[in-house]
Tab-separated table of C-alpha atoms in Angstrom:
chain	number	residue	atom	x	y	z
V	1	MET	CA	-5.905	53.949	-22.354
V	2	THR	CA	-4.115	51.088	-21.535
V	3	ALA	CA	-5.004	47.536	-22.530
V	4	ASP	CA	-3.985	44.264	-20.676
V	5	ALA	CA	-2.680	41.348	-21.718
V	6	ILE	CA	-2.105	38.383	-19.429
V	7	VAL	CA	1.009	36.254	-19.794
V	8	PRO	CA	0.313	32.812	-20.172
V	9	GLY	CA	1.469	30.493	-17.612
V	10	THR	CA	2.494	33.328	-15.108
V	11	GLY	CA	-1.207	35.469	-14.283
V	12	THR	CA	0.875	38.776	-14.989
V	13	VAL	CA	-0.733	41.208	-16.249
V	14	ALA	CA	1.503	43.212	-18.860
V	15	THR	CA	0.113	46.551	-19.892
V	16	ALA	CA	0.399	48.006	-23.068
V	17	SER	CA	-0.307	51.845	-23.328
V	18	ILE	CA	-2.918	52.282	-26.604
V	19	PRO	CA	-5.177	54.828	-27.700
V	20	SER	CA	-8.567	53.913	-27.213
V	21	PRO	CA	-10.909	54.463	-30.381
V	22	SER	CA	-13.686	56.723	-29.364
V	23	ASP	CA	-16.353	54.784	-31.547
V	24	THR	CA	-16.330	52.462	-34.200
V	25	ALA	CA	-17.459	53.497	-37.559
V	26	ALA	CA	-20.729	52.574	-39.257
V	27	VAL	CA	-20.378	49.704	-41.395
V	28	ALA	CA	-20.642	48.498	-45.342
V	29	PRO	CA	-19.568	45.494	-47.109
V	30	VAL	CA	-16.156	45.783	-48.664
V	31	SER	CA	-14.226	43.900	-50.947
V	32	PHE	CA	-10.684	42.565	-49.840
V	33	ALA	CA	-9.120	42.974	-53.007
V	34	GLY	CA	-5.711	44.419	-52.808
V	35	SER	CA	-6.418	44.808	-49.583
V	36	GLY	CA	-3.623	42.915	-47.953
V	37	ALA	CA	-5.633	40.763	-46.179
V	38	GLN	CA	-5.166	37.307	-47.902
V	39	SER	CA	-1.947	36.619	-46.124
V	40	ILE	CA	-4.083	36.674	-43.042
V	41	PHE	CA	-6.730	34.285	-44.411
V	42	ALA	CA	-3.974	32.071	-45.165
V	43	LEU	CA	-2.571	32.129	-42.040
V	44	PHE	CA	-5.435	31.391	-39.949
V	45	GLY	CA	-6.900	28.748	-41.841
V	46	GLY	CA	-9.920	30.536	-42.749
V	47	LYS	CA	-12.033	30.800	-45.684
V	48	LYS	CA	-11.754	33.997	-47.184
V	49	ALA	CA	-15.524	34.091	-48.318
V	50	ALA	CA	-16.730	33.305	-44.935
V	51	LEU	CA	-14.673	36.259	-42.982
V	52	GLU	CA	-15.446	38.412	-46.055
V	53	GLY	CA	-19.414	37.654	-44.643
V	54	LEU	CA	-18.237	38.322	-40.992
V	55	LEU	CA	-16.277	41.346	-41.282
V	56	GLN	CA	-18.068	44.571	-41.155
V	57	PRO	CA	-15.292	47.265	-41.750
V	58	PRO	CA	-15.131	50.683	-40.931
V	59	THR	CA	-16.804	52.994	-43.365
V	60	ASP	CA	-13.383	54.898	-44.372
V	61	VAL	CA	-11.535	51.982	-45.857
V	62	HIS	CA	-8.621	54.494	-46.066
V	63	SER	CA	-8.102	55.410	-42.653
V	64	ALA	CA	-5.427	53.514	-40.599
V	65	ASN	CA	-7.244	54.811	-37.347
V	66	ALA	CA	-10.683	53.219	-38.499
V	67	TRP	CA	-9.341	49.689	-39.355
V	68	TYR	CA	-7.227	50.422	-35.911
V	69	ALA	CA	-10.853	50.985	-33.893
V	70	THR	CA	-12.601	48.101	-35.989
V	71	GLY	CA	-9.739	45.809	-35.176
V	72	PHE	CA	-9.674	46.854	-31.486
V	73	ASN	CA	-13.619	46.379	-31.033
V	74	TYR	CA	-13.056	42.929	-32.518
V	75	GLN	CA	-9.946	42.195	-30.255
V	76	THR	CA	-11.890	43.141	-27.270
V	77	LYS	CA	-14.782	40.465	-28.265
V	78	ASP	CA	-11.754	37.667	-28.759
V	79	GLN	CA	-12.716	37.561	-32.576
V	80	LEU	CA	-9.072	37.122	-33.403
V	81	ARG	CA	-9.347	36.262	-36.883
V	82	LEU	CA	-11.222	39.630	-37.579
V	83	ALA	CA	-8.898	41.661	-35.533
V	84	ALA	CA	-5.687	40.537	-37.001
V	85	VAL	CA	-7.561	41.416	-40.599
V	86	CYS	CA	-8.115	44.868	-39.235
V	87	PHE	CA	-4.672	45.266	-37.661
V	88	GLU	CA	-2.991	44.154	-40.561
V	89	LYS	CA	-4.859	46.647	-42.734
V	90	ALA	CA	-3.838	49.470	-39.947
V	91	CYS	CA	-0.243	48.639	-40.396
V	92	GLU	CA	-0.338	48.448	-44.120
V	93	LEU	CA	-1.700	52.216	-44.318
V	94	GLU	CA	0.531	53.582	-41.338
V	95	PRO	CA	3.257	51.084	-40.870
V	96	THR	CA	5.104	53.954	-38.253
V	97	LYS	CA	2.365	53.431	-35.796
V	98	LYS	CA	4.121	51.339	-33.063
V	99	PHE	CA	0.575	50.532	-31.252
V	100	PHE	CA	-1.164	49.030	-34.726
V	101	TRP	CA	2.364	46.642	-34.377
V	102	SER	CA	1.676	45.983	-30.689
V	103	ASN	CA	-1.955	45.108	-31.092
V	104	LEU	CA	-1.414	42.721	-34.184
V	105	GLY	CA	1.479	41.044	-32.193
V	106	MET	CA	-1.284	40.167	-29.279
V	107	VAL	CA	-3.900	39.007	-31.634
V	108	TYR	CA	-1.242	36.444	-33.312
V	109	GLN	CA	-0.110	35.474	-29.671
V	110	GLY	CA	-3.434	35.053	-28.536
V	111	ALA	CA	-3.997	32.788	-31.474
V	112	ASP	CA	-1.028	31.069	-30.640
V	113	ARG	CA	0.922	32.192	-33.999
V	114	MET	CA	4.017	32.790	-32.309
V	115	GLN	CA	6.451	33.319	-35.078
V	116	SER	CA	3.825	35.952	-36.556
V	117	ALA	CA	3.597	37.320	-33.011
V	118	ARG	CA	7.279	38.116	-32.847
V	119	ASN	CA	7.851	39.650	-36.210
V	120	ALA	CA	4.822	41.884	-35.217
V	121	TYR	CA	6.385	42.994	-31.879
V	122	MET	CA	9.988	43.617	-33.363
V	123	LYS	CA	8.156	45.591	-36.095
V	124	ALA	CA	6.971	47.777	-32.810
V	125	CYS	CA	10.546	47.315	-31.599
V	126	GLN	CA	12.030	48.934	-34.615
V	127	ILE	CA	9.944	51.942	-34.530
V	128	ASP	CA	10.521	52.164	-30.490
V	129	CYS	CA	13.717	50.563	-29.354
V	130	LEU	CA	13.235	51.372	-25.179
V	131	ASP	CA	9.534	49.931	-25.399
V	132	ILE	CA	9.366	47.548	-22.650
V	133	PHE	CA	6.017	46.044	-23.679
V	134	ASN	CA	7.331	44.858	-26.951
V	135	MET	CA	10.660	43.607	-26.003
V	136	CYS	CA	9.206	41.558	-23.258
V	137	SER	CA	6.716	40.621	-25.986
V	138	VAL	CA	9.216	39.375	-27.852
V	139	GLY	CA	11.298	37.522	-25.106
V	140	TYR	CA	8.082	35.977	-24.050
V	141	VAL	CA	7.212	34.480	-27.751
V	142	ASP	CA	10.993	33.457	-28.351
V	143	SER	CA	10.697	31.327	-25.067
V	144	ARG	CA	7.391	29.876	-26.361
V	145	LEU	CA	9.560	29.197	-29.742
V	146	ALA	CA	12.315	27.618	-27.661
V	147	LYS	CA	14.605	29.880	-28.604
V	148	ASP	CA	15.991	30.482	-25.057
V	149	ASP	CA	19.021	32.630	-25.898
V	150	GLU	CA	17.055	35.346	-28.088
V	151	ALA	CA	14.423	35.235	-24.821
V	152	TYR	CA	17.210	35.871	-22.272
V	153	ARG	CA	18.646	38.600	-24.560
V	154	PHE	CA	15.233	40.552	-24.930
V	155	TYR	CA	14.504	40.109	-21.243
V	156	VAL	CA	18.078	41.786	-20.362
V	157	MET	CA	17.200	44.461	-22.801
V	158	ALA	CA	14.198	45.368	-20.851
V	159	LEU	CA	15.623	44.977	-17.414
V	160	SER	CA	18.746	47.436	-18.680
V	161	VAL	CA	15.918	49.938	-19.395
V	162	GLU	CA	13.694	49.450	-16.470
V	163	PRO	CA	15.400	47.422	-13.851
V	164	THR	CA	12.121	47.288	-11.597
V	165	HIS	CA	10.187	45.349	-14.109
V	166	LYS	CA	8.981	42.319	-12.414
V	167	ASP	CA	7.729	40.130	-14.945
V	168	ALA	CA	11.232	40.211	-17.015
V	169	TRP	CA	13.112	38.948	-13.817
V	170	TYR	CA	9.802	36.489	-13.543
V	171	GLN	CA	10.314	35.058	-17.031
V	172	LEU	CA	13.953	34.848	-16.483
V	173	VAL	CA	14.488	32.457	-13.654
V	174	SER	CA	12.906	29.747	-15.801
V	175	ILE	CA	15.282	30.564	-18.933
V	176	LEU	CA	18.355	30.544	-16.184
V	177	HIS	CA	17.351	27.109	-15.287
V	178	ARG	CA	17.554	26.070	-18.575
V	179	GLN	CA	20.426	27.346	-19.531
V	180	ASP	CA	21.922	26.197	-16.398
V	181	LYS	CA	23.052	29.323	-15.288
V	182	GLU	CA	22.877	28.517	-11.364
V	183	GLN	CA	24.971	31.540	-10.375
V	184	PHE	CA	22.097	33.765	-11.230
V	185	ILE	CA	18.947	32.146	-10.280
V	186	ALA	CA	18.886	32.939	-6.361
V	187	VAL	CA	19.116	36.564	-6.979
V	188	VAL	CA	16.664	36.662	-9.810
V	189	GLN	CA	14.217	34.799	-8.186
V	190	LYS	CA	14.521	37.324	-5.534
V	191	LEU	CA	14.082	40.223	-7.513
V	192	SER	CA	10.868	38.553	-9.247
V	193	MET	CA	9.614	39.333	-6.070
V	194	PHE	CA	11.085	42.621	-4.928
V	195	PRO	CA	12.256	44.022	-7.863
V	196	ASP	CA	12.726	47.260	-6.314
V	197	ASP	CA	15.367	46.005	-4.344
V	198	PRO	CA	18.381	48.030	-4.965
V	199	GLU	CA	20.448	45.455	-6.107
V	200	ASN	CA	18.347	45.435	-9.259
V	201	VAL	CA	20.543	47.480	-11.408
V	202	HIS	CA	23.954	45.387	-10.565
V	203	VAL	CA	22.389	42.183	-10.952
V	204	ALA	CA	20.934	43.597	-14.480
V	205	LEU	CA	24.495	44.469	-15.738
V	206	ALA	CA	25.813	41.535	-14.764
V	207	LEU	CA	23.149	39.771	-16.862
V	208	VAL	CA	24.301	41.852	-19.843
V	209	ASP	CA	28.087	41.004	-19.214
V	210	ASP	CA	27.167	37.471	-19.197
């Protein structure tokens, strides 16, 4: 299935292809000792005891997919602290699953933890360097972190792979204004509205070479 994440400030929906868990397993209390969740507790400023009481982990605590399914369930309920614990555990158990890291990034982004979101999205990019969703996600959090040069680089990388990606063109407009790259603004604004314009490839290559 796909999961939609609205890019803040744009109303644009970015769609990530991620597996939908068929169910969430029966729950039982579990200790977090050695689970890797401590960093999450610290990151979100939550009390460990309180989160332990709230989190209902999967029956199979050694299954990355079970932790992912549980985290996905919390994510759909907007319980981001609990979702983050579960996704981090899934990433710990199976660090080569791209969509585990993507979802962890979305949870961090939703909680306004942009540097941590970037780290998670970058892990996903390292697994699949052609993934448009994660490249644009890095670009977005870089722009939120006031790293326009990096944001520009990742949006242009995304456009070099998929020059019809409307959101990447849209996000580039404000970055180009801040970077005083006036020569590109008009055409990029046009492509943000009409990304299928045949000029898209030529402009994307010009941005790469700039």
